[in-house]
XYZ file of C-alpha atoms in Angstrom:
723
model
C -18.448 -3.635 26.897
C -18.190 0.231 26.574
C -17.154 0.173 30.091
C -14.002 -2.269 28.865
C -13.616 0.162 26.046
C -13.484 2.864 28.739
C -11.432 1.404 30.734
C -8.553 1.077 27.742
C -9.296 4.627 26.723
C -9.004 5.982 30.325
C -5.393 5.292 31.025
C -3.570 5.822 27.495
C -5.206 9.181 27.809
C -3.706 9.785 31.051
C -0.723 8.980 30.072
C 0.288 10.572 27.484
C -0.820 12.275 24.520
C 1.035 11.715 19.912
C 3.275 13.770 18.059
C 2.806 14.063 14.272
C 5.739 12.748 12.556
C 4.695 14.846 9.442
C 5.707 17.926 10.491
C 9.389 19.170 10.567
C 11.347 22.490 12.243
C 13.664 25.290 11.176
C 16.268 26.451 12.939
C 19.579 28.637 13.641
C 21.153 31.787 14.790
C 20.975 35.541 13.806
C 23.449 37.658 14.085
C 24.957 41.330 12.795
C 27.944 41.097 9.770
C 29.968 41.600 12.264
C 29.224 37.532 14.316
C 27.029 38.797 16.748
C 24.158 37.470 17.878
C 21.013 39.847 17.654
C 17.904 39.054 20.298
C 14.359 39.905 19.500
C 14.929 39.118 15.568
C 11.106 38.515 14.378
C 11.254 35.622 11.991
C 7.945 33.806 10.333
C 7.358 32.014 7.399
C 5.992 33.812 4.889
C 2.447 34.748 3.932
C 1.578 32.612 7.594
C 1.619 33.536 11.001
C 3.794 30.856 12.124
C 7.528 32.274 13.732
C 9.090 33.425 16.806
C 11.942 35.202 17.751
C 15.136 35.050 18.116
C 16.674 34.493 22.129
C 19.317 36.505 24.211
C 22.089 33.899 21.922
C 20.084 35.078 19.028
C 18.627 31.735 18.400
C 15.520 30.945 16.828
C 13.229 27.735 16.203
C 9.938 27.280 14.506
C 8.151 23.795 15.220
C 5.386 22.061 13.328
C 6.520 23.019 10.194
C 4.787 20.512 7.661
C 6.740 19.372 4.715
C 7.291 21.823 2.131
C 9.106 24.575 0.456
C 8.892 28.082 2.928
C 10.491 31.665 1.867
C 11.209 33.108 5.856
C 10.947 36.805 6.269
C 13.287 37.621 9.406
C 12.812 41.629 10.806
C 14.396 43.494 13.103
C 14.868 47.583 13.836
C 17.458 49.174 12.037
C 17.847 45.833 9.718
C 16.719 45.678 6.461
C 14.179 42.918 6.180
C 16.025 39.714 4.691
C 13.849 37.156 2.705
C 15.170 33.857 2.604
C 13.832 31.424 -0.560
C 14.205 27.599 -0.916
C 13.974 26.800 2.271
C 13.311 23.156 2.131
C 11.273 21.352 5.699
C 11.355 17.482 6.010
C 9.242 15.272 8.091
C 10.809 14.686 11.522
C 14.069 16.684 10.759
C 15.468 19.914 11.426
C 16.195 22.653 8.649
C 19.117 24.797 9.480
C 18.709 28.047 8.725
C 21.332 30.976 10.054
C 20.723 34.917 9.057
C 23.361 37.358 9.097
C 21.277 40.487 8.950
C 21.850 43.424 6.828
C 21.610 47.130 8.418
C 19.089 49.166 6.042
C 20.575 51.395 4.243
C 17.326 52.147 1.901
C 13.936 52.336 3.785
C 11.735 49.713 3.334
C 14.679 47.949 2.126
C 14.814 44.448 1.505
C 17.245 41.824 1.630
C 16.631 38.193 -0.716
C 18.779 35.238 -0.232
C 18.814 31.586 -1.145
C 18.764 28.599 1.576
C 21.642 25.860 0.866
C 20.194 22.958 1.356
C 23.618 21.319 3.689
C 25.290 18.511 1.823
C 25.077 15.676 4.491
C 22.216 15.981 7.207
C 24.353 15.602 9.636
C 21.769 15.296 12.498
C 19.485 11.979 11.325
C 20.409 8.595 12.739
C 18.614 6.700 10.445
C 18.050 5.304 6.595
C 15.839 7.411 4.815
C 15.237 9.521 1.837
C 13.039 12.860 0.913
C 11.675 12.916 -2.113
C 10.181 16.054 -2.927
C 7.257 17.109 -5.593
C 9.437 18.640 -8.202
C 11.475 15.143 -8.182
C 8.578 13.372 -8.396
C 7.308 15.584 -11.899
C 10.623 14.960 -13.104
C 10.363 10.761 -12.565
C 9.433 8.698 -14.846
C 6.489 7.102 -13.260
C 2.971 7.968 -11.809
C 2.764 5.623 -8.384
C 3.813 6.249 -5.273
C 5.154 2.205 -5.720
C 6.997 3.441 -8.551
C 8.527 6.101 -6.883
C 9.927 4.526 -4.454
C 11.556 1.565 -6.913
C 13.365 4.302 -8.355
C 14.935 5.186 -5.271
C 18.170 3.409 -3.983
C 17.263 0.667 -0.898
C 13.442 0.134 -2.104
C 12.117 -1.809 -3.903
C 8.706 -0.681 -4.626
C 6.892 -1.751 -1.570
C 9.194 -3.927 -0.436
C 11.988 -2.336 2.277
C 14.895 -4.712 2.991
C 13.655 -7.705 1.304
C 9.944 -7.448 3.882
C 6.592 -7.228 2.595
C 4.225 -4.837 2.600
C 2.268 -5.319 5.499
C 5.106 -4.676 7.270
C 4.750 -0.801 5.988
C 3.634 2.339 8.084
C 2.012 4.439 4.774
C 0.762 7.679 6.207
C -0.786 10.422 4.599
C -1.243 13.597 6.354
C -0.356 11.902 9.542
C -3.308 9.162 9.062
C -2.496 5.592 8.585
C -3.676 4.571 5.355
C -4.330 0.754 5.996
C -6.525 -2.068 4.948
C -6.550 -4.056 7.960
C -8.616 -7.483 5.443
C -5.186 -7.838 4.197
C -3.204 -5.676 6.360
C -1.300 -4.088 3.601
C -1.160 -0.328 2.938
C -3.084 1.727 0.385
C -0.748 3.592 -1.650
C -2.937 4.438 -4.933
C -3.472 7.809 -4.327
C -2.988 10.386 -7.347
C 1.012 12.215 -7.262
C -0.334 15.325 -8.628
C -1.871 15.541 -4.631
C 1.708 14.811 -3.394
C 3.939 17.843 -1.833
C 6.306 15.559 -0.261
C 7.171 11.798 0.540
C 9.258 10.919 2.692
C 10.719 6.861 3.215
C 12.270 5.933 6.288
C 13.764 2.074 6.870
C 15.452 2.361 9.891
C 15.847 3.261 13.266
C 12.016 5.397 12.876
C 11.501 6.494 16.137
C 8.957 5.689 18.515
C 6.012 7.520 17.196
C 5.683 4.560 14.687
C 3.668 2.132 15.521
C 2.344 -1.470 13.734
C 5.776 -1.687 11.433
C 8.173 -3.687 11.235
C 10.474 -2.779 7.963
C 9.779 1.083 6.932
C 7.807 3.908 6.901
C 6.241 5.777 4.198
C 5.035 9.444 4.809
C 2.867 11.223 2.249
C 2.018 15.275 2.555
C -0.580 16.110 0.003
C -0.771 19.807 -1.041
C -3.135 21.947 0.883
C -3.747 24.713 -2.263
C -3.695 28.670 -2.665
C -5.000 31.012 -0.558
C -4.955 33.686 -3.577
C -5.789 31.331 -7.040
C -6.508 28.644 -8.714
C -3.885 25.540 -9.564
C -4.204 22.510 -12.415
C -1.803 20.059 -12.284
C -2.610 17.941 -15.231
C -0.529 14.331 -15.989
C -1.558 12.224 -19.307
C 0.126 8.896 -19.942
C -1.453 6.896 -22.865
C -0.235 3.382 -24.565
C -1.842 2.670 -27.675
C -3.332 -1.048 -27.782
C -0.760 -3.805 -28.347
C 0.211 -6.439 -27.309
C 1.457 -7.619 -24.332
C 4.082 -10.403 -24.953
C 6.489 -11.042 -27.977
C 5.719 -13.597 -30.300
C 2.757 -15.578 -31.351
C -0.620 -15.038 -29.812
C -2.018 -18.263 -28.052
C -5.083 -18.606 -30.596
C -2.412 -18.126 -33.582
C -3.372 -21.841 -35.707
C 0.895 -22.181 -35.023
C 0.966 -21.585 -31.146
C 1.842 -24.417 -28.701
C -1.498 -24.474 -27.854
C -3.328 -24.821 -31.485
C -0.808 -26.387 -33.685
C -0.988 -30.075 -32.671
C -4.920 -29.585 -33.689
C -4.927 -27.811 -36.799
C -2.111 -28.687 -38.066
C -2.913 -30.970 -41.620
C 0.030 -32.929 -41.022
C -0.617 -34.276 -37.610
C -4.080 -33.335 -36.524
C -6.119 -36.044 -37.933
C -3.711 -39.171 -37.219
C -1.501 -38.086 -34.786
C 1.619 -35.608 -33.831
C 3.683 -39.299 -34.099
C 2.462 -40.291 -37.212
C 6.065 -38.873 -38.846
C 5.158 -36.083 -40.327
C 7.422 -33.917 -37.456
C 10.384 -34.607 -37.167
C 11.962 -35.104 -33.321
C 12.679 -31.859 -32.640
C 9.487 -30.413 -33.652
C 7.459 -33.064 -31.579
C 9.192 -32.507 -28.608
C 8.026 -28.622 -29.161
C 4.482 -29.242 -28.873
C 1.852 -31.047 -26.703
C 0.951 -34.991 -27.485
C -1.941 -35.497 -29.944
C -3.501 -38.967 -30.908
C -5.280 -37.332 -33.619
C -9.498 -36.502 -34.245
C -9.174 -39.896 -36.361
C -8.649 -41.157 -32.803
C -11.066 -39.112 -30.663
C -13.812 -40.041 -33.091
C -13.301 -43.981 -33.415
C -13.215 -43.623 -28.941
C -16.412 -41.233 -28.904
C -18.125 -43.977 -31.865
C -17.691 -46.876 -29.621
C -18.958 -45.029 -26.166
C -22.006 -46.122 -25.228
C -23.169 -42.378 -25.848
C -24.613 -41.546 -29.203
C -25.044 -37.851 -28.311
C -21.507 -37.151 -28.849
C -20.963 -39.367 -31.924
C -18.922 -36.933 -33.920
C -16.992 -37.485 -37.020
C -13.193 -36.118 -37.130
C -13.989 -33.455 -39.372
C -16.866 -32.192 -36.898
C -14.093 -32.830 -33.862
C -11.496 -30.387 -35.734
C -13.846 -27.595 -36.971
C -15.846 -27.838 -32.580
C -12.409 -27.201 -31.432
C -11.729 -24.015 -33.709
C -15.016 -22.498 -31.990
C -14.087 -24.095 -28.804
C -10.845 -22.127 -28.823
C -12.077 -18.746 -30.703
C -11.347 -16.356 -27.611
C -9.818 -12.733 -28.953
C -6.461 -12.072 -28.138
C -6.237 -9.232 -29.581
C -5.634 -6.222 -27.387
C -8.198 -2.918 -28.520
C -7.824 -0.606 -25.822
C -4.815 1.282 -24.468
C -3.672 1.624 -21.142
C -3.337 5.111 -19.674
C -2.647 6.542 -16.281
C -4.670 9.904 -15.988
C -3.797 11.896 -13.053
C -5.010 15.235 -12.629
C -4.984 17.560 -9.424
C -7.041 21.598 -8.598
C -6.287 23.614 -6.080
C -7.268 27.214 -4.698
C -9.538 28.823 -2.387
C -12.769 27.748 -1.409
C -15.389 30.124 -2.942
C -17.253 31.862 -0.644
C -15.403 30.870 2.300
C -11.642 32.004 2.197
C -12.078 34.907 3.915
C -12.669 32.800 6.917
C -8.976 31.043 7.562
C -8.231 31.149 4.258
C -10.017 28.002 3.714
C -8.748 26.084 0.208
C -8.896 22.961 -0.865
C -6.921 20.375 -2.677
C -8.860 17.957 -4.625
C -7.122 15.335 -7.126
C -8.006 12.349 -9.076
C -6.074 9.332 -10.564
C -7.829 6.805 -13.028
C -5.282 3.823 -14.367
C -6.365 1.062 -16.972
C -3.812 -2.072 -17.564
C -4.969 -4.509 -20.052
C -4.149 -8.056 -19.305
C -2.118 -10.179 -21.273
C -4.504 -12.346 -22.636
C -7.960 -12.014 -20.933
C -9.153 -13.482 -18.244
C -12.903 -12.759 -16.535
C -12.051 -8.968 -17.608
C -9.564 -8.205 -20.148
C -7.974 -5.609 -17.845
C -7.573 -4.091 -14.031
C -9.729 -0.442 -13.650
C -8.042 1.360 -10.728
C -9.916 5.106 -10.038
C -8.954 7.246 -6.448
C -10.015 10.116 -5.723
C -8.628 12.549 -2.733
C -9.926 15.445 -1.084
C -8.080 17.852 0.978
C -10.023 21.257 2.999
C -8.160 22.977 4.762
C -8.672 26.352 7.334
C -6.577 28.553 9.621
C -9.917 28.722 12.117
C -8.182 30.931 14.358
C -4.882 31.938 15.352
C -2.103 29.328 15.554
C -4.986 26.705 15.016
C -5.704 24.874 11.920
C -8.032 22.335 10.610
C -7.641 19.650 8.073
C -10.562 17.542 6.605
C -9.499 15.059 4.231
C -11.602 12.569 1.874
C -10.520 9.330 -0.119
C -12.345 7.020 -2.284
C -10.781 3.798 -3.850
C -12.249 1.639 -6.482
C -10.665 -1.679 -8.193
C -12.075 -2.966 -11.023
C -10.236 -6.342 -11.752
C -9.552 -10.156 -12.243
C -9.114 -11.960 -8.600
C -5.703 -13.972 -8.739
C -6.902 -16.272 -6.101
C -8.808 -18.937 -6.032
C -9.726 -19.059 -2.358
C -11.257 -15.551 -1.538
C -7.946 -14.647 -0.528
C -7.601 -10.441 -1.166
C -5.304 -10.006 -4.610
C -5.861 -8.552 -8.492
C -4.343 -10.053 -11.512
C -2.057 -6.361 -12.608
C 0.167 -7.137 -14.443
C 1.297 -9.451 -17.204
C 4.263 -10.552 -15.280
C 1.755 -11.586 -12.621
C -0.730 -13.528 -15.283
C 2.092 -14.816 -17.139
C 4.152 -16.382 -13.354
C 0.245 -18.170 -12.908
C 0.360 -19.761 -16.668
C 3.353 -21.773 -15.424
C 3.791 -25.234 -13.977
C 0.285 -25.550 -12.297
C -2.674 -26.984 -14.273
C -5.562 -26.650 -16.844
C -3.265 -24.475 -18.011
C -5.337 -24.340 -21.423
C -8.632 -24.034 -19.910
C -6.759 -20.965 -17.195
C -5.889 -19.856 -20.980
C -9.076 -20.109 -23.516
C -11.961 -19.875 -20.745
C -13.510 -17.148 -19.493
C -14.108 -17.501 -16.211
C -11.702 -20.171 -14.533
C -10.704 -17.041 -12.048
C -13.818 -14.954 -10.469
C -14.203 -10.642 -10.933
C -13.889 -8.443 -7.866
C -14.312 -5.575 -6.804
C -12.815 -3.791 -3.828
C -13.676 -0.363 -2.610
C -12.002 1.761 0.152
C -13.299 4.898 1.877
C -11.514 6.794 4.154
C -12.752 10.215 6.144
C -10.565 12.206 8.914
C -10.092 15.303 10.308
C -6.719 16.631 11.885
C -6.731 19.513 14.455
C -3.756 21.845 15.511
C -3.220 24.236 17.994
C 0.317 26.107 19.389
C -0.693 27.276 22.371
C 2.820 28.984 22.195
C 5.811 29.135 20.383
C 7.700 26.147 22.311
C 4.464 24.385 22.259
C 1.601 23.080 20.258
C -0.570 20.140 19.733
C -2.663 18.204 17.458
C -5.678 16.271 17.296
C -6.845 13.202 14.671
C -9.439 11.003 14.012
C -9.819 9.193 11.090
C -12.537 6.059 9.614
C -10.966 3.547 7.038
C -13.774 1.246 5.296
C -12.937 -1.602 3.054
C -15.190 -3.575 0.660
C -14.608 -6.946 -1.063
C -16.754 -8.549 -3.557
C -15.655 -11.747 -5.687
C -17.948 -13.839 -6.824
C -19.042 -15.742 -10.126
C -19.403 -13.646 -13.242
C -22.785 -13.434 -15.937
C -23.251 -17.395 -16.351
C -22.460 -18.741 -19.454
C -24.531 -17.868 -22.973
C -26.718 -21.157 -23.771
C -27.053 -20.600 -27.178
C -23.788 -19.820 -27.673
C -23.230 -23.013 -29.123
C -22.202 -24.633 -32.656
C -23.531 -27.434 -34.057
C -22.052 -29.750 -36.551
C -22.987 -33.633 -37.820
C -26.131 -33.179 -34.974
C -23.831 -32.417 -32.255
C -24.116 -29.629 -30.117
C -21.151 -28.347 -28.869
C -20.518 -25.659 -26.212
C -17.539 -22.647 -25.924
C -16.079 -21.562 -22.439
C -17.217 -18.732 -22.099
C -19.320 -17.333 -19.013
C -19.991 -19.269 -15.512
C -20.667 -23.048 -15.797
C -20.906 -24.524 -12.652
C -21.949 -27.959 -14.022
C -19.129 -30.206 -15.315
C -18.494 -29.720 -18.980
C -15.193 -30.584 -21.458
C -14.572 -29.568 -24.372
C -12.900 -31.539 -27.139
C -9.827 -31.920 -26.301
C -10.098 -32.265 -22.516
C -10.299 -28.310 -21.630
C -12.568 -28.137 -18.956
C -15.030 -25.563 -19.408
C -17.143 -25.867 -16.304
C -15.995 -27.695 -12.485
C -13.020 -25.974 -10.805
C -14.433 -22.310 -12.375
C -14.093 -19.126 -10.470
C -14.295 -20.894 -6.830
C -13.438 -17.207 -4.833
C -15.969 -15.768 -2.937
C -15.339 -13.028 -0.478
C -17.708 -10.895 0.795
C -15.815 -9.113 3.580
C -16.163 -5.729 5.138
C -13.698 -4.210 7.244
C -13.877 -0.874 9.024
C -11.165 0.842 10.864
C -11.895 3.753 13.506
C -8.683 5.423 14.893
C -8.188 8.347 17.038
C -4.339 9.953 17.989
C -3.346 13.089 20.314
C -0.036 14.968 19.865
C 1.638 16.792 21.890
C 4.895 18.741 21.472
C 7.333 21.154 23.331
C 10.547 22.147 22.647
C 11.950 22.641 26.199
C 15.733 24.217 24.809
C 17.186 25.119 21.778
C 18.804 21.482 22.785
C 15.799 19.314 23.893
C 12.357 18.205 22.235
C 10.202 16.454 23.654
C 7.292 14.193 22.479
C 4.512 12.364 24.623
C 1.627 10.666 22.613
C -1.592 8.639 22.153
C -2.967 6.131 19.789
C -6.604 4.493 19.875
C -8.128 1.985 17.491
C -11.070 -0.243 16.824
C -11.368 -2.839 14.075
C -14.952 -4.270 13.025
C -14.048 -7.273 11.331
C -16.936 -8.269 9.197
C -15.166 -11.173 7.430
C -16.541 -13.833 4.637
C -15.008 -15.476 2.576
C -13.860 -19.080 0.905
C -14.208 -21.521 -2.213
C -17.026 -22.896 -3.128
C -17.755 -25.826 -6.071
C -21.033 -26.832 -6.879
C -19.117 -30.441 -7.765
C -15.512 -30.721 -7.012
C -17.288 -30.293 -2.848
C -14.367 -31.588 -0.731
C -12.075 -28.237 -1.277
C -15.146 -26.312 -0.493
C -15.008 -23.871 3.351
C -16.100 -20.948 4.072
C -14.144 -18.107 6.869
C -16.667 -16.178 8.465
C -15.838 -13.983 11.665
C -17.544 -11.048 13.302
C -14.761 -8.801 15.512
C -13.870 -5.561 17.401
C -10.055 -5.857 17.782
C -8.461 -3.120 19.744
C -5.186 -1.437 20.147
C -4.005 1.205 22.097
C -0.072 2.605 22.129
C 1.736 5.444 24.172
C 5.004 6.401 23.214
C 7.615 9.242 25.018
C 10.178 10.585 22.084
C 13.309 13.079 22.977
C 15.630 14.750 20.664
C 18.625 16.161 22.076
C 21.049 18.106 20.608
C 24.756 18.936 20.879
C 27.387 19.754 18.306
C 28.440 16.757 19.360
C 26.537 14.841 19.410
C 22.615 14.530 18.006
C 20.367 11.668 20.302
C 16.939 10.814 19.461
C 15.246 8.246 22.805
C 12.061 6.986 22.883
C 10.140 4.393 24.755
C 6.106 2.981 23.533
C 4.316 0.810 24.989
C 1.441 -1.447 22.889
C -1.785 -2.887 23.859
C -3.060 -5.459 21.910
C -6.443 -7.539 22.650
C -7.651 -9.202 19.528
C -10.853 -10.254 21.383
C -11.227 -13.804 19.901
C -11.377 -17.152 20.965
C -9.011 -19.503 22.093
C -8.964 -23.330 21.519
C -6.789 -25.437 23.930
C -6.345 -28.818 21.706
C -3.373 -31.411 21.069
C -2.357 -30.602 17.209
C -1.702 -34.242 16.825
C -5.092 -35.319 17.823
C -6.257 -37.584 15.102
C -10.056 -36.507 16.277
C -9.189 -33.377 14.770
C -10.282 -35.051 11.213
C -14.031 -34.259 12.357
C -15.314 -30.008 12.601
C -17.648 -31.829 15.669
C -14.797 -32.061 17.805
C -14.486 -28.628 18.550
C -17.638 -28.262 20.355
C -15.575 -30.761 23.118
C -12.964 -28.482 23.120
C -12.011 -26.313 25.738
C -12.631 -22.451 24.661
C -11.583 -19.001 26.446
C -11.064 -15.543 25.006
C -8.191 -14.307 24.047
C -5.728 -12.685 26.320
C -4.646 -8.631 26.146
C -0.737 -8.214 24.957
C 1.527 -5.683 26.142
C 4.585 -4.844 24.246
C 7.734 -2.306 25.839
C 9.441 -1.305 22.713
C 12.640 0.938 23.200
C 14.085 3.201 20.477
C 17.787 4.603 20.308
C 19.372 6.603 17.556
C 22.617 8.518 17.990
C 24.512 10.555 15.099
C 28.304 11.450 15.598
C 28.623 14.196 13.294
C 32.639 13.849 12.699
C 32.853 17.019 9.733
C 29.961 19.276 8.025
C 30.415 16.330 5.851
C 30.733 13.026 7.490
C 29.273 11.155 9.837
C 28.643 8.311 12.215
C 25.383 6.826 12.972
C 24.249 4.079 15.584
C 20.094 3.518 15.811
C 18.591 0.711 17.760
C 14.523 -0.698 18.322
C 12.243 -2.890 18.967
C 9.454 -2.934 16.273
C 5.783 -5.187 16.330
C 3.341 -5.582 13.727
C -0.312 -6.964 13.833
C -0.244 -10.629 12.092
C -2.291 -11.288 9.583
C -5.974 -11.889 10.448
C -6.422 -15.317 9.624
C -3.899 -15.932 12.208
C -6.092 -14.807 14.346
C -9.318 -15.802 14.071
C -9.359 -18.282 10.894
C -11.287 -21.731 11.818
C -11.569 -24.153 8.968
C -12.712 -26.871 8.194
C -13.608 -29.100 4.824
C -17.534 -28.298 4.171
C -18.421 -31.674 2.975
C -15.998 -34.058 5.009
C -15.993 -31.820 8.036
C -12.157 -32.135 8.491
C -10.757 -29.059 10.627
C -7.602 -27.738 8.722
C -6.921 -24.801 10.703
C -7.036 -23.371 14.065
C -6.566 -19.713 14.575
C -4.729 -18.423 17.701
C -5.652 -14.791 19.271
C -3.147 -15.529 21.676
C -0.119 -15.575 18.991
C 2.434 -13.113 19.949
C 2.649 -9.958 17.780
C 5.248 -10.663 15.623
C 8.590 -8.536 16.593
C 12.032 -7.623 14.884
C 14.739 -5.849 17.004
C 16.724 -4.138 14.543
C 20.111 -2.180 14.880
C 22.003 -0.078 12.278
C 25.777 0.913 11.774
C 27.215 3.380 9.537
C 29.324 6.150 8.007
C 28.280 8.473 5.567
C 30.845 11.172 3.715
C 29.858 13.681 1.083
C 32.641 14.603 -0.848
C 29.810 16.918 -2.656
C 26.411 17.215 -3.566
C 26.254 14.897 -6.351
C 28.568 12.127 -4.792
C 28.552 10.861 -1.440
C 30.124 7.443 0.403
C 27.504 5.605 2.826
C 29.103 2.206 4.757
C 26.222 0.268 6.436
C 25.635 -2.812 8.158
C 21.983 -3.384 9.411
C 20.513 -6.874 11.453
C 17.223 -7.936 11.466
């Protein structure tokens, strides 16, 4: 096994080394007041040693610049030092800053100018948007998903109608993906975000395991010489999440037929209600009829008078629906020099924390979802041109599971709960019991490091390594308190609070036991990822990138559905696999006055390392799991995919352009599709056989568009997109 890992790793190491797509470039031409080019002008980013000198034609280029807003410092003998403020750099883009030097009239004179952003980014051949920290602060939202939802062309984490499992979410070049659910972890504190970029089409060859969109987040590093604090608090006082009545109000849909004196004892069709009112509420025969049925059976323990049944109904529907706690979001970020270490490479830190509480529409097993995230970075310039960044993340969610079979997912919004109470069975049990769904907890941990080394003004490389782990815990809550009962007329009644695996029903058929909290999940998934980056600026018109990524996943899955009495639907999904993925790519950018082209080619390798069964889908023998022992079983085969990427922009004027992009994109399928072997625990019927040899989901997409910016606040874009 070790030899297999080494063979694949060696192949890709000799193939190439991945570029950090979360950096940009600053370039331009330096001239004197007459327009003549000035060679040898020193252009650096203020406060750093990052920079370059202009060539014989006055052109300069600074590569590997992290997204953000900077001040450029240009100096040359005989000319005043020029400071260019508000230079905005976006991920994977070029920022053009032309500099006109002024002759020095007074010794030590400085000329300060403010850079102006281009009205139209003529070099961009894809659909993308960039959002700065200043813009995020002005938005009425507290999450990355909320920021995206307010941008044109996106609907939260859904881009072009695709699911979040087709997204790539990267923070400082490190991918945050939970490979248990194949979804991105996006609940990072907004106080930590320095820049956010969303690419919705035409992403370059460095992006893998993605089909619909790429989200790049650059976090704050902290200042070298001062401390900063960023605090954002949102608070909503306790209030109902629904309009109208609570579910336990005496006039509510679920209660009135059983408590209204006009119909409760003799039935809703006794003539007391008009026909319109009868249609608005459930039909009920009346407590007198229910009492007579109980008295006539052979079980004396349930004999109860109509009044006793009425009182028992009130007792069993006494769940409190009033919301007594607030909704809130607390987002706090602190950054600055590391005490005692700031003298060594300007070592600095930024630590952020986000706590969020969302009260439910109605109390379930929990009455709220609670999310906590901590994100920390330490950055140091350990040597000239060498930068080291360490990053750690911890996330925790405590809530009620939205799944009945152990799959990931929680209730986090009022609309999500409301949708689950529509057109389903046992709605009253879902409302008035506490344990129809099980409590769940998820924890996410990430540790990562990134080393950047500038070999020269034209070349730099980067190495990144990370470990991302997800832990799931979904099981029933506390058992029902057997002393929480109500006795009337010699008959004892219980309330539907707490987990009760044994059969138990309320006086009106309210299910209080069996079929409750069926979900089980104790899965653990750990992903180890390493990337290497190399970028070289061959000429001012040509930049080349090559790259490598290697990924090993420890997938320890154990989930399912269990009911001690309704055993026919019980199942358990278990696997312990270590899939391997690797990729290599080459990417080039060509810039001419009439054409900007991005050309790329990506090679992906994937080995699910599961077991493949040879069977006939229509074989009746699959009704019994014992047939699995007779099937031919083989090892999964490794898969290779070669994916071209192309993007071209044709600037027509400074304010308009035509652009085109084309590419092949693949993403990993759901782990269930690769490994799950499901059969009913009671009947043995085989219900699912995964196929680790299934081709990776593929998308071929192209976009053709025209964009014109009349002025900064008004632009027209016409594009056709095919997927």
